[in-house]
mmCIF file of C-alpha atoms and ligand atoms in Angstrom:
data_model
loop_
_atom_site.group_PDB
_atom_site.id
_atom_site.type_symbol
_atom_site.label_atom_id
_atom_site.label_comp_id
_atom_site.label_asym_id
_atom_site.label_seq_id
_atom_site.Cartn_x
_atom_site.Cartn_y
_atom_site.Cartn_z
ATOM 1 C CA UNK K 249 -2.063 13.624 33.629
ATOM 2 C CA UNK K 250 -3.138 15.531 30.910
ATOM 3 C CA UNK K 251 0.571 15.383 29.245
ATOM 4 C CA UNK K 252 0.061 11.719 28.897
ATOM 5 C CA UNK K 253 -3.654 11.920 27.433
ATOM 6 C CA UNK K 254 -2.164 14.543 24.950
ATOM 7 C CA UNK K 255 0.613 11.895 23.962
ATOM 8 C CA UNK K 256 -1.685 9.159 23.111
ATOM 9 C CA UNK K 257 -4.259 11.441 21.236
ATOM 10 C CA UNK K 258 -1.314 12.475 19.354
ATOM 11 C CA UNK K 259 0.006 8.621 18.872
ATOM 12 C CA UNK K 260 -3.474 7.443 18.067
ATOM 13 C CA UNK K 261 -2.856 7.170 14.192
ATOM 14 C CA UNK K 262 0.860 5.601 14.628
ATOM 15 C CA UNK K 263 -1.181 3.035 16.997
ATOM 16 C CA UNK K 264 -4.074 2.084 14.384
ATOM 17 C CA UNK K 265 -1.332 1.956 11.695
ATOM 18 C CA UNK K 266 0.415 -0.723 13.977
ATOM 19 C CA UNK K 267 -2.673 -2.513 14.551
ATOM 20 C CA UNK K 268 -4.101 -2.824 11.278
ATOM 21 C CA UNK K 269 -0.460 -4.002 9.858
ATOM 22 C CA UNK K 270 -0.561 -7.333 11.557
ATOM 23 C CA UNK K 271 -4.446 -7.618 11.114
ATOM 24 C CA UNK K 272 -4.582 -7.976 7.137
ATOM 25 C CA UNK K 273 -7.631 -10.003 6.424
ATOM 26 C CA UNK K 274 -7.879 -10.589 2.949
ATOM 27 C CA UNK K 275 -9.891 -11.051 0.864
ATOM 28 C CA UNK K 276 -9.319 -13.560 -2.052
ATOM 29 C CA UNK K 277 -10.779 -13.277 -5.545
ATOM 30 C CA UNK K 278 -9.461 -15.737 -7.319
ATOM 31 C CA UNK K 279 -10.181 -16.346 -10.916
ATOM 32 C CA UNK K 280 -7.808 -18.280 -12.111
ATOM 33 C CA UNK K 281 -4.666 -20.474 -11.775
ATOM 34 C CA UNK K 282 -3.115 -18.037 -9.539
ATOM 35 C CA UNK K 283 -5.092 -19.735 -6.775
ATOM 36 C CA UNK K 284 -3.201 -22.609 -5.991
ATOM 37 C CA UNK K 285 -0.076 -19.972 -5.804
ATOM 38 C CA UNK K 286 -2.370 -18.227 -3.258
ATOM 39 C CA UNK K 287 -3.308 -21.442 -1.588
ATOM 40 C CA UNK K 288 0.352 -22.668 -1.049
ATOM 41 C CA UNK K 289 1.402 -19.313 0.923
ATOM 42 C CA UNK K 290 -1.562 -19.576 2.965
ATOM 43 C CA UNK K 291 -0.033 -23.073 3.724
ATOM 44 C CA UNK K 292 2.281 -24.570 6.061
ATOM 45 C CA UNK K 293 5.446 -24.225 4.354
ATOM 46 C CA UNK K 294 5.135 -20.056 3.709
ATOM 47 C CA UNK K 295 2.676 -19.652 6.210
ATOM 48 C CA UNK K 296 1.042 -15.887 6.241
ATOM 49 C CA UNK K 297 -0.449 -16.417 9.365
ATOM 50 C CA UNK K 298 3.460 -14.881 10.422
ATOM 51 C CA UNK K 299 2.315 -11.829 9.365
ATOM 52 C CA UNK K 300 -1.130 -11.464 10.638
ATOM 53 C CA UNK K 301 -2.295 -11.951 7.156
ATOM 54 C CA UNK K 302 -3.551 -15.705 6.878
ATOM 55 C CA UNK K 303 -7.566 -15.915 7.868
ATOM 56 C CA UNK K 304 -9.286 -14.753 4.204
ATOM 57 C CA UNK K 305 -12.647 -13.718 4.833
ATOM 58 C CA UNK K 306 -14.877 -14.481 2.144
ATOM 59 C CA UNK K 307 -17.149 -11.578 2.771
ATOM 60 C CA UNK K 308 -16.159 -8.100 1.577
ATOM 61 C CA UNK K 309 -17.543 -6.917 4.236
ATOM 62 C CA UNK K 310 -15.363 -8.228 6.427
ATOM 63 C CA UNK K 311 -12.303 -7.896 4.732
ATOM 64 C CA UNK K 312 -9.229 -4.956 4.482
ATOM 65 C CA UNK K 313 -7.494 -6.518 1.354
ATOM 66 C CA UNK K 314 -8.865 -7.096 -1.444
ATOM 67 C CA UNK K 315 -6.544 -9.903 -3.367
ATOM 68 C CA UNK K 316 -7.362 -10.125 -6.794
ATOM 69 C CA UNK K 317 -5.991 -13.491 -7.961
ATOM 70 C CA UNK K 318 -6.138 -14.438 -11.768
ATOM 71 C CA UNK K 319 -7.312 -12.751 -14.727
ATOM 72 C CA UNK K 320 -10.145 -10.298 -14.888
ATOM 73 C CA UNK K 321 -12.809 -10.321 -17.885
ATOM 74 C CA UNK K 322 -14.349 -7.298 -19.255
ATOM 75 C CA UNK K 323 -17.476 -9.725 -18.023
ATOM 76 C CA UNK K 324 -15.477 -9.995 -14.858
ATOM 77 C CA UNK K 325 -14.558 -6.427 -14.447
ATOM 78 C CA UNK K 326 -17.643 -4.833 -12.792
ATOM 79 C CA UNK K 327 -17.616 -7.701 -10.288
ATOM 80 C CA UNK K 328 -14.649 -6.582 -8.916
ATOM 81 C CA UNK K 329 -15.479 -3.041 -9.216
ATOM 82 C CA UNK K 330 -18.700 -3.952 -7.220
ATOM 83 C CA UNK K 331 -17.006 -5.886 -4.500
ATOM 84 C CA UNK K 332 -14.284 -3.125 -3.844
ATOM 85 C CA UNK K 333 -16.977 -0.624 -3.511
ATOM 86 C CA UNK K 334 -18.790 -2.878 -0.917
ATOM 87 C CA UNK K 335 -15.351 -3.111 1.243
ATOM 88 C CA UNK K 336 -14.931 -0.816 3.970
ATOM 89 C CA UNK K 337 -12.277 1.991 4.314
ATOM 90 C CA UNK K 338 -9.334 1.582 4.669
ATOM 91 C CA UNK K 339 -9.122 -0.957 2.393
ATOM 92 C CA UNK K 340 -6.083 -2.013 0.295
ATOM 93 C CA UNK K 341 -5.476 -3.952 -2.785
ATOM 94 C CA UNK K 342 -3.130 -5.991 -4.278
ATOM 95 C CA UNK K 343 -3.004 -7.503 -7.742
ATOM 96 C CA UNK K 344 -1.622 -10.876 -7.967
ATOM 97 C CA UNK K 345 0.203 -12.294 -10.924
ATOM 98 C CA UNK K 346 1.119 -10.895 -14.456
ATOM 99 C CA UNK K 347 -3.091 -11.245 -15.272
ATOM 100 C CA UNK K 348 -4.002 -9.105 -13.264
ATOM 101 C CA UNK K 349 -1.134 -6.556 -13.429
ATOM 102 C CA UNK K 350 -1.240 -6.205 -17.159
ATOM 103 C CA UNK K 351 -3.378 -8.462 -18.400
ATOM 104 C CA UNK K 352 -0.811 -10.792 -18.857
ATOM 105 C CA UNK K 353 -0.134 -13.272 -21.941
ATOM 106 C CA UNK K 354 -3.684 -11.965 -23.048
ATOM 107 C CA UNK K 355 -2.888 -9.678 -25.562
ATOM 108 C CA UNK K 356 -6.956 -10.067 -26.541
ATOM 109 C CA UNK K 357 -10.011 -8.280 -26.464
ATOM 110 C CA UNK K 358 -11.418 -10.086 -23.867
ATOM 111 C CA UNK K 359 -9.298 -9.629 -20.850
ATOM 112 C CA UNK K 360 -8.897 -6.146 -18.976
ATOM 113 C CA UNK K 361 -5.089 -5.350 -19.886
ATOM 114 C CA UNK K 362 -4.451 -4.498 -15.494
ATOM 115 C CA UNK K 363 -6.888 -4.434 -12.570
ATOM 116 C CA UNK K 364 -5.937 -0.803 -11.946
ATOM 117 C CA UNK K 365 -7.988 0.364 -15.096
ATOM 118 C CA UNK K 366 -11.290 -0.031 -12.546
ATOM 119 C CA UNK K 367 -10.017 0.413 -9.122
ATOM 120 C CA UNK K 368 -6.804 1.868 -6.879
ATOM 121 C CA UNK K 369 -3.648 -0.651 -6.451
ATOM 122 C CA UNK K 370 -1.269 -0.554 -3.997
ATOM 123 C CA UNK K 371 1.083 -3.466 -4.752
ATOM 124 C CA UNK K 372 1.684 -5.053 -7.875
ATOM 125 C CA UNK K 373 2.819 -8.651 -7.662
ATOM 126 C CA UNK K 374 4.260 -9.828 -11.140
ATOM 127 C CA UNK K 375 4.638 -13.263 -12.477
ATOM 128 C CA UNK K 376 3.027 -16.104 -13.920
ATOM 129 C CA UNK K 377 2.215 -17.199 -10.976
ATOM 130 C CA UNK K 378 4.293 -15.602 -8.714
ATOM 131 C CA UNK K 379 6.436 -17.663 -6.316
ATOM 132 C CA UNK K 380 5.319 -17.753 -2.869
ATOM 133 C CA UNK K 381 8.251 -15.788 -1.777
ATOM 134 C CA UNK K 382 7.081 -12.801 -4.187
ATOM 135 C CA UNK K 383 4.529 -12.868 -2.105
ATOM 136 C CA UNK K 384 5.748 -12.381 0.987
ATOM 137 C CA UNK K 385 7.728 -9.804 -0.223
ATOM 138 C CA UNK K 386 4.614 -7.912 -1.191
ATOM 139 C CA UNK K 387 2.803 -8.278 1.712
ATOM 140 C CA UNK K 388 5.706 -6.985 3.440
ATOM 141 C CA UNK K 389 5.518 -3.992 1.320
ATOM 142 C CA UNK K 390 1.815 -3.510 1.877
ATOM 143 C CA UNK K 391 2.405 -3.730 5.830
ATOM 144 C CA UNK K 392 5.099 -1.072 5.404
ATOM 145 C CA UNK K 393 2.955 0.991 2.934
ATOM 146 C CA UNK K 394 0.006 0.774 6.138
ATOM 147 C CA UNK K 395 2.115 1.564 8.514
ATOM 148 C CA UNK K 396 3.508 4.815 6.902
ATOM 149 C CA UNK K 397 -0.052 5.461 6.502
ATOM 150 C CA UNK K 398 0.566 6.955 2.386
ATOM 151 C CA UNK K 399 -2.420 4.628 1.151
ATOM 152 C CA UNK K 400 -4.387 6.452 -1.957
ATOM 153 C CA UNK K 401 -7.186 4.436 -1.037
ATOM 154 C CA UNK K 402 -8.345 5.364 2.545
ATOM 155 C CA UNK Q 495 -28.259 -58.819 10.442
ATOM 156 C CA UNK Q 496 -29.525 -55.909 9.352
ATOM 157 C CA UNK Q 497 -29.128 -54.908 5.944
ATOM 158 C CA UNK Q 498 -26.904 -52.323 4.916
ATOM 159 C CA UNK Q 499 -28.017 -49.070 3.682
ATOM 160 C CA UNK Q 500 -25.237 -48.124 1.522
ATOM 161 C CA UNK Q 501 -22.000 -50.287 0.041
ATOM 162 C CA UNK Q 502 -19.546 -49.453 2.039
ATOM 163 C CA UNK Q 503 -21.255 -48.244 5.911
ATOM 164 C CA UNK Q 504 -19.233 -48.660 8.137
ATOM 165 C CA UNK Q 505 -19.591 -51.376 10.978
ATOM 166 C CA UNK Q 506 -18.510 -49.153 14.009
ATOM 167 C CA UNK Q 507 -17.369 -51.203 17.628
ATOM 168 C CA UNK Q 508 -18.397 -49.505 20.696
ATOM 169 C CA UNK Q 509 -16.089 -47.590 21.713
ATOM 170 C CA UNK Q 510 -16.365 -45.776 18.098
ATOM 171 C CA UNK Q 511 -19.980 -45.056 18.701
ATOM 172 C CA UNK Q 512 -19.082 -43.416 22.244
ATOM 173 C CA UNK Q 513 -18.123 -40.518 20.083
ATOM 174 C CA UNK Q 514 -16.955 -38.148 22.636
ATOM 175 C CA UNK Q 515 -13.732 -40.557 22.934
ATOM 176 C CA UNK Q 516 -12.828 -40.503 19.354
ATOM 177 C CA UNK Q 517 -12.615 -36.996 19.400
ATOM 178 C CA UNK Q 518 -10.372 -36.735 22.451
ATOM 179 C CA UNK Q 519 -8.093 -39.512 20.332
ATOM 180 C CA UNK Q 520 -8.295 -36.890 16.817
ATOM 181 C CA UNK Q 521 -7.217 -33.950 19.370
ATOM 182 C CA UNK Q 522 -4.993 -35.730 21.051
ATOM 183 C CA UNK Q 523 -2.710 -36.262 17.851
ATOM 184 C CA UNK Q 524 -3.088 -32.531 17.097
ATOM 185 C CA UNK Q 525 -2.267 -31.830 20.383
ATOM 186 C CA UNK Q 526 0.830 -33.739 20.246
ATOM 187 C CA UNK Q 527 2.471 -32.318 17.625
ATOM 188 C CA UNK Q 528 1.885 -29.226 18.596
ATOM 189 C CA UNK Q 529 3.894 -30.313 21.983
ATOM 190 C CA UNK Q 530 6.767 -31.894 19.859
ATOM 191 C CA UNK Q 531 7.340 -28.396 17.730
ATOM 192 C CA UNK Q 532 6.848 -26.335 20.748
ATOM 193 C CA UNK Q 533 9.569 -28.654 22.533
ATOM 194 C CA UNK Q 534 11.849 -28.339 19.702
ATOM 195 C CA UNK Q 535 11.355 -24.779 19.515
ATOM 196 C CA UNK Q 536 12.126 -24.109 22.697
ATOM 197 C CA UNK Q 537 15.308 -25.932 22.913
ATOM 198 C CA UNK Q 538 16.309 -23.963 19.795
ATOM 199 C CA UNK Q 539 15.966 -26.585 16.570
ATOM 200 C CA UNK Q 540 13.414 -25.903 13.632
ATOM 201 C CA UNK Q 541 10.298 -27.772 14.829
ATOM 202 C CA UNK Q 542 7.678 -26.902 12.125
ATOM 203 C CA UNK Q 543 8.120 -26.955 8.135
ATOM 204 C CA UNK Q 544 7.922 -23.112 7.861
ATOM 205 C CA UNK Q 545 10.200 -21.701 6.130
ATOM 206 C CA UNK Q 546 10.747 -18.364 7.682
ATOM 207 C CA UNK Q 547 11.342 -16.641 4.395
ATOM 208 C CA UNK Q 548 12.766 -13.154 4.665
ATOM 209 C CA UNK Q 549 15.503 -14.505 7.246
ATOM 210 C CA UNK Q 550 15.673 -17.755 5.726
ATOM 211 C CA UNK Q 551 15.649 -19.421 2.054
ATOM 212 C CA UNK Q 552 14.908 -22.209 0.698
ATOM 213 C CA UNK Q 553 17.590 -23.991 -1.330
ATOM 214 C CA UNK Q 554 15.815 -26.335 -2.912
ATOM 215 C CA UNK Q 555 14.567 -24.650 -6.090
ATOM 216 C CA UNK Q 556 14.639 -26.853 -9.673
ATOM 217 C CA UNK Q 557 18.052 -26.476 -11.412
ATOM 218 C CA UNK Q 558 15.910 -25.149 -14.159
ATOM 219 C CA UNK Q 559 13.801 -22.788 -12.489
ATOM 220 C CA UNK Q 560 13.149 -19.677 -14.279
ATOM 221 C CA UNK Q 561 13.207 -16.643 -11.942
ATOM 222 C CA UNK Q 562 14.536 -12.717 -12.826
ATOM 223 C CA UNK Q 563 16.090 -12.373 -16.509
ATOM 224 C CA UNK Q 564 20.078 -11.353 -16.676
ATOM 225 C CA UNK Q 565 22.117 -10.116 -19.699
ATOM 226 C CA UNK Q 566 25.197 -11.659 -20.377
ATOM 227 C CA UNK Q 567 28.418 -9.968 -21.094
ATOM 228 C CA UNK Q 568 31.371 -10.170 -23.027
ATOM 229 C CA UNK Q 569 34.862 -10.130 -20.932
ATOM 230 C CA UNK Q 570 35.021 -6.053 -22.124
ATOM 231 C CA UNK Q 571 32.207 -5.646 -20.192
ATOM 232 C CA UNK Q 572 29.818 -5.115 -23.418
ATOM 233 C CA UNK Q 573 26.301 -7.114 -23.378
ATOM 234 C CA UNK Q 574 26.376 -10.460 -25.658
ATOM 235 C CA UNK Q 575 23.041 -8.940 -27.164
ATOM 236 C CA UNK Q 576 23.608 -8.555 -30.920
ATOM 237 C CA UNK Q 577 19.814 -6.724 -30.966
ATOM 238 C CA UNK Q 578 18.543 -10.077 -33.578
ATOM 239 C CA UNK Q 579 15.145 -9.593 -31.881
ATOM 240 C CA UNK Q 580 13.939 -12.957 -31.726
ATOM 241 C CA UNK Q 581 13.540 -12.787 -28.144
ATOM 242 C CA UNK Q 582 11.115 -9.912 -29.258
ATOM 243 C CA UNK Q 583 9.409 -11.915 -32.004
ATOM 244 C CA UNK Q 584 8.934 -15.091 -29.999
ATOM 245 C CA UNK Q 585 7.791 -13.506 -26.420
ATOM 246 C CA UNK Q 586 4.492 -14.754 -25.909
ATOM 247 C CA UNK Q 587 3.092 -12.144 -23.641
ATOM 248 C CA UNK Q 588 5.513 -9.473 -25.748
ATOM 249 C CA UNK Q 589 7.007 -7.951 -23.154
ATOM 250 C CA UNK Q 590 10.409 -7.396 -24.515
ATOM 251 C CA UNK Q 591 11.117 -4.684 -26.675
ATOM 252 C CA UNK Q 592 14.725 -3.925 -27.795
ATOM 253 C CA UNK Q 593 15.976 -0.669 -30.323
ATOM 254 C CA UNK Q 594 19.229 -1.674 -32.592
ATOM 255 C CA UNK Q 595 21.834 0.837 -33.528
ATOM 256 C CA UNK Q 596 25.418 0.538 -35.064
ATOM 257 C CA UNK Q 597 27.954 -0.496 -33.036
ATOM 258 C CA UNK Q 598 30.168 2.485 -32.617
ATOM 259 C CA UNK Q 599 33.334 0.768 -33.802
ATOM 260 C CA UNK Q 600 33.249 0.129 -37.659
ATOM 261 C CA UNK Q 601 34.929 -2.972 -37.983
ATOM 262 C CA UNK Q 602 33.488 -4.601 -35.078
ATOM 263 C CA UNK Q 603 34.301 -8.428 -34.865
ATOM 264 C CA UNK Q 604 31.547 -9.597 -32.762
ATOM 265 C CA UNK Q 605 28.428 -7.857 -34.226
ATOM 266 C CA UNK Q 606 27.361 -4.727 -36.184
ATOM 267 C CA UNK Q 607 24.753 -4.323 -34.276
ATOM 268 C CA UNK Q 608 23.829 -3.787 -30.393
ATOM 269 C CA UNK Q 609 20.780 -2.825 -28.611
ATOM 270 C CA UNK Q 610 20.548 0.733 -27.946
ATOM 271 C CA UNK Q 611 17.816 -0.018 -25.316
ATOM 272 C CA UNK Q 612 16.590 -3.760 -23.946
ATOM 273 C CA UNK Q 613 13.317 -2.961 -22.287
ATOM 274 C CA UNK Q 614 11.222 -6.553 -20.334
ATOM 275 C CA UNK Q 615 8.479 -5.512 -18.662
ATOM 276 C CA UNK Q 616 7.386 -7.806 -15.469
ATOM 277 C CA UNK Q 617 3.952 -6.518 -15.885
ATOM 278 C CA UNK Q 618 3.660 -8.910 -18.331
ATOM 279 C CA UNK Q 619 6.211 -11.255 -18.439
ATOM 280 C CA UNK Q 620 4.965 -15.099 -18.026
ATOM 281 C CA UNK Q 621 8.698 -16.768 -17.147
ATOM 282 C CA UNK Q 622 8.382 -19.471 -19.842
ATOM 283 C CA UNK Q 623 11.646 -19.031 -20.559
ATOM 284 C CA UNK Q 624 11.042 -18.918 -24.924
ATOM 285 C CA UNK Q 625 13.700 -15.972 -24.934
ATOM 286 C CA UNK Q 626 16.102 -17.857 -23.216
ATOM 287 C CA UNK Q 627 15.841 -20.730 -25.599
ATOM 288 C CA UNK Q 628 15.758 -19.074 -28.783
ATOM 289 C CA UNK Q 629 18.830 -16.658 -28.293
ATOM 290 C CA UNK Q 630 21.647 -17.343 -30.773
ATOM 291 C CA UNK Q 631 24.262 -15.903 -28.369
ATOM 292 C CA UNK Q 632 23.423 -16.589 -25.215
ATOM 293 C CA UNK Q 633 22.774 -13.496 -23.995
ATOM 294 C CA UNK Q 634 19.486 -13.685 -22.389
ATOM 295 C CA UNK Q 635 19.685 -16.173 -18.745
ATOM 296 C CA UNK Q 636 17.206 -16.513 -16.487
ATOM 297 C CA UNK Q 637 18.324 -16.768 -12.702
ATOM 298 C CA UNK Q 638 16.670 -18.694 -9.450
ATOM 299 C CA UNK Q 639 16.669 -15.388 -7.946
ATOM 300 C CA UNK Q 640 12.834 -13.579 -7.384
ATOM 301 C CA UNK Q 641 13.433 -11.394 -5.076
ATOM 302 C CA UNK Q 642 12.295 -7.744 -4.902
ATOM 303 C CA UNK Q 643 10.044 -8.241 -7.326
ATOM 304 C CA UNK Q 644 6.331 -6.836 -6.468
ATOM 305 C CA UNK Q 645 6.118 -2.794 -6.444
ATOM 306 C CA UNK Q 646 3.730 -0.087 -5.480
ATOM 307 C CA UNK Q 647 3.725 1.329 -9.087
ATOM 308 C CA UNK Q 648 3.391 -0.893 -12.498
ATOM 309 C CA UNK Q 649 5.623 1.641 -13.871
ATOM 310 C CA UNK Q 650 8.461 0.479 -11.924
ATOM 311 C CA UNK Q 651 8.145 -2.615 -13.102
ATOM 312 C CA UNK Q 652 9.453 -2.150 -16.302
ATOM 313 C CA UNK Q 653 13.529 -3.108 -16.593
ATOM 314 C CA UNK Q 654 15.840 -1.188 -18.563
ATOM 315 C CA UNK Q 655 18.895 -2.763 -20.460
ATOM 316 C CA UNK Q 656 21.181 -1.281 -17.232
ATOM 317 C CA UNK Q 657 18.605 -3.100 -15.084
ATOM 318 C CA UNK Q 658 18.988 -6.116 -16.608
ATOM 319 C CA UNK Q 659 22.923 -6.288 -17.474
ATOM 320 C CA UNK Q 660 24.578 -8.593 -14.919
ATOM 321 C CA UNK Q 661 27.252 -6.958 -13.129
ATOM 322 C CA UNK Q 662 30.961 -7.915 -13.899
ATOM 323 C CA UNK Q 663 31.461 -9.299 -10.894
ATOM 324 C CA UNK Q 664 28.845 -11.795 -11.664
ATOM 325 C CA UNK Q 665 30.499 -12.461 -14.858
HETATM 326 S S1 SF4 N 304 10.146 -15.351 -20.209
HETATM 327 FE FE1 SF4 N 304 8.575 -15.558 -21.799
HETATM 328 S S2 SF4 N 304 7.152 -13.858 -21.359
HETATM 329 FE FE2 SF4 N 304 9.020 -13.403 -20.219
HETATM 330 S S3 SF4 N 304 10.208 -12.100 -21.600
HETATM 331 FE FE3 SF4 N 304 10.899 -14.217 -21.990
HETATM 332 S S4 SF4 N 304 9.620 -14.924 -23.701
HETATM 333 FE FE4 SF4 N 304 8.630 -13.077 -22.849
HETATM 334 S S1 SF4 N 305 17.515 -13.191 -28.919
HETATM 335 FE FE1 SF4 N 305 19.366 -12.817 -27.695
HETATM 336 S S2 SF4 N 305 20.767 -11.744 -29.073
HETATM 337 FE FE2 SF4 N 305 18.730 -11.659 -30.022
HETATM 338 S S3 SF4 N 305 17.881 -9.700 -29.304
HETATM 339 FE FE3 SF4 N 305 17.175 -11.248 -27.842
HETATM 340 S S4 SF4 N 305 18.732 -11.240 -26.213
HETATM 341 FE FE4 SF4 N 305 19.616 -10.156 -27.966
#
């Protein structure tokens, strides 16, 4: 009896991880043209929902991943600074599209040149905008990244 | 008859106004197809659109669709870049930067020149494809392939010349 307790105190993390990979609820902030890139893997045809990743939550609150979709502002910037603070640990974040890797095409003083100057980023999606199957591929590479646990945000 | 009170209301027949019924008829279509793709799931054929995309691709992508950048080579195996930089010069979001040397062989019959290092970095990159078009030689292709693309560092995302070099067998 108290063998098997020990087990499952032991397996407790390995069974979170688990959990929490195929319960991604994410969080989009879109701010640009990205969107509709966002909006067609949500869709039938790419369908998160196969990963456990489909049902955004528009309250950060609510929300593990925080998807930041588009280009960020310097106006912008403290927004999303705000709204990862209000998220709950563990959180994770992915930055969607050459904006808001790099900053993208703008090459001006305007734009932040890559969310990761504010906040922490796990997985960096790049293209303008990414295809729906670059997408999958990162989310598959987040769910792996949660599952090993190595997140330098929790 | 009483007067409308907008345009275009709606004259509803009774059965519409029993509400309740109409709403068993929306679900009911829902329903159904929902039958029909479990049906043809279960007896083994591809019932919804999905396309189940790690297992399975699509191969309907443009003939012109601009995915992950190659470098062409010549037949010996050397890259077609002759290091011109216009690629460089016209890159929008300039993510390309290339350093020229001297070919090693003097007399060199195809260029003078070659590119000691070819650096494109996805950060940045937009795909629109203006380094494709204004290459003299040919040497920079873009392929309908975007896989492995997103990372867990930005770092990484930054391709090298031996990155970027198609393989001979591609050739
Ligand atoms: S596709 Fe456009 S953005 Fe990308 S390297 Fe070529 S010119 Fe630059
Ligand atoms: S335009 Fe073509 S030949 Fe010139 S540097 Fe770019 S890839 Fe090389």
């Amino acid at each position: 009896m108290m063998k098997g307790f020990e087990y499952f105190t032991t397996q407790k993390d390995e069974l979170l991880a688990w959990a929490r990979k195929f319960s991604i609820f994410p969080y989009p902030f879109v701010t640009a043209c990205c969107g509709m890139e966002f909006m067609s893997v949500a869709s039938t045809l790419y369908d998160t929902d196969r990963f456990g990743a489909a049902l955004p939550r528009f309250s950060p609150r609510q929300s593990d991943l925080l998807m930041v979709v588009g280009t960020v502002s310097h106006k912008q910037a403290p927004i999303v600074k705000k709204i990862y603070d209000q998220m709950c640990s563990p959180k994770w974040v992915i930055a969607f599209g050459a904006c808001a890797v790099s900053g993208g095409v703008y090459q001006n003083y305007a734009t932040l040149k890559g969310l990761d100057k504010i906040i922490p980023v796990d997985v960096y999606i790049p293209g303008c905008p990414p295809r729906p199957e670059t997408v999958i591929d990162a989310i598959i590479k987040l769910q792996s990244k949660i599952e090993t646990g190595v997140s330098k945000n929790v | 008859m009483k007067r409308k009170e907008y345009w275009n209301q709606k004259e509803m027949s009774y059965w519409e106004k029993l509400y309740y019924l109409e709403i068993a008829r929306g679900l009911w279509v829902t329903f159904s197809v929902f039958i029909k793709n479990l049906y043809k799931w279960c007896t083994g054929k591809k019932g919804a659109l999905t396309v189940y995309y790690p297992e399975e691709r699509r191969s309907d992508y443009a003939s012109n669709f601009r995915g992950k950048h190659k470098l062409t080579i010549l037949e010996n195996g050397r890259p077609k870049c002759i290091a011109c930089k216009m690629c460089e010069n016209i890159c929008p979001s300039k993510s390309i930067k290339i350093v020229a040397g001297k070919s090693p062989d003097e007399k060199d019959s195809y260029s003078l020149k070659i590119p000691l290092s070819f650096d494109l970095d996805y950060a940045s990159c937009i795909f629109c494809g203006h380094c494709v078009e204004i290459c003299p030689k040919d040497a920079i292709i873009m392929t309908n392939d975007v896989s492995e693309l997103p990372t867990y560092a930005r770092e990484k995302l930054l391709y090298s010349l031996s990155d970027l070099l198609e393989s001979k067998k591609d050739a």
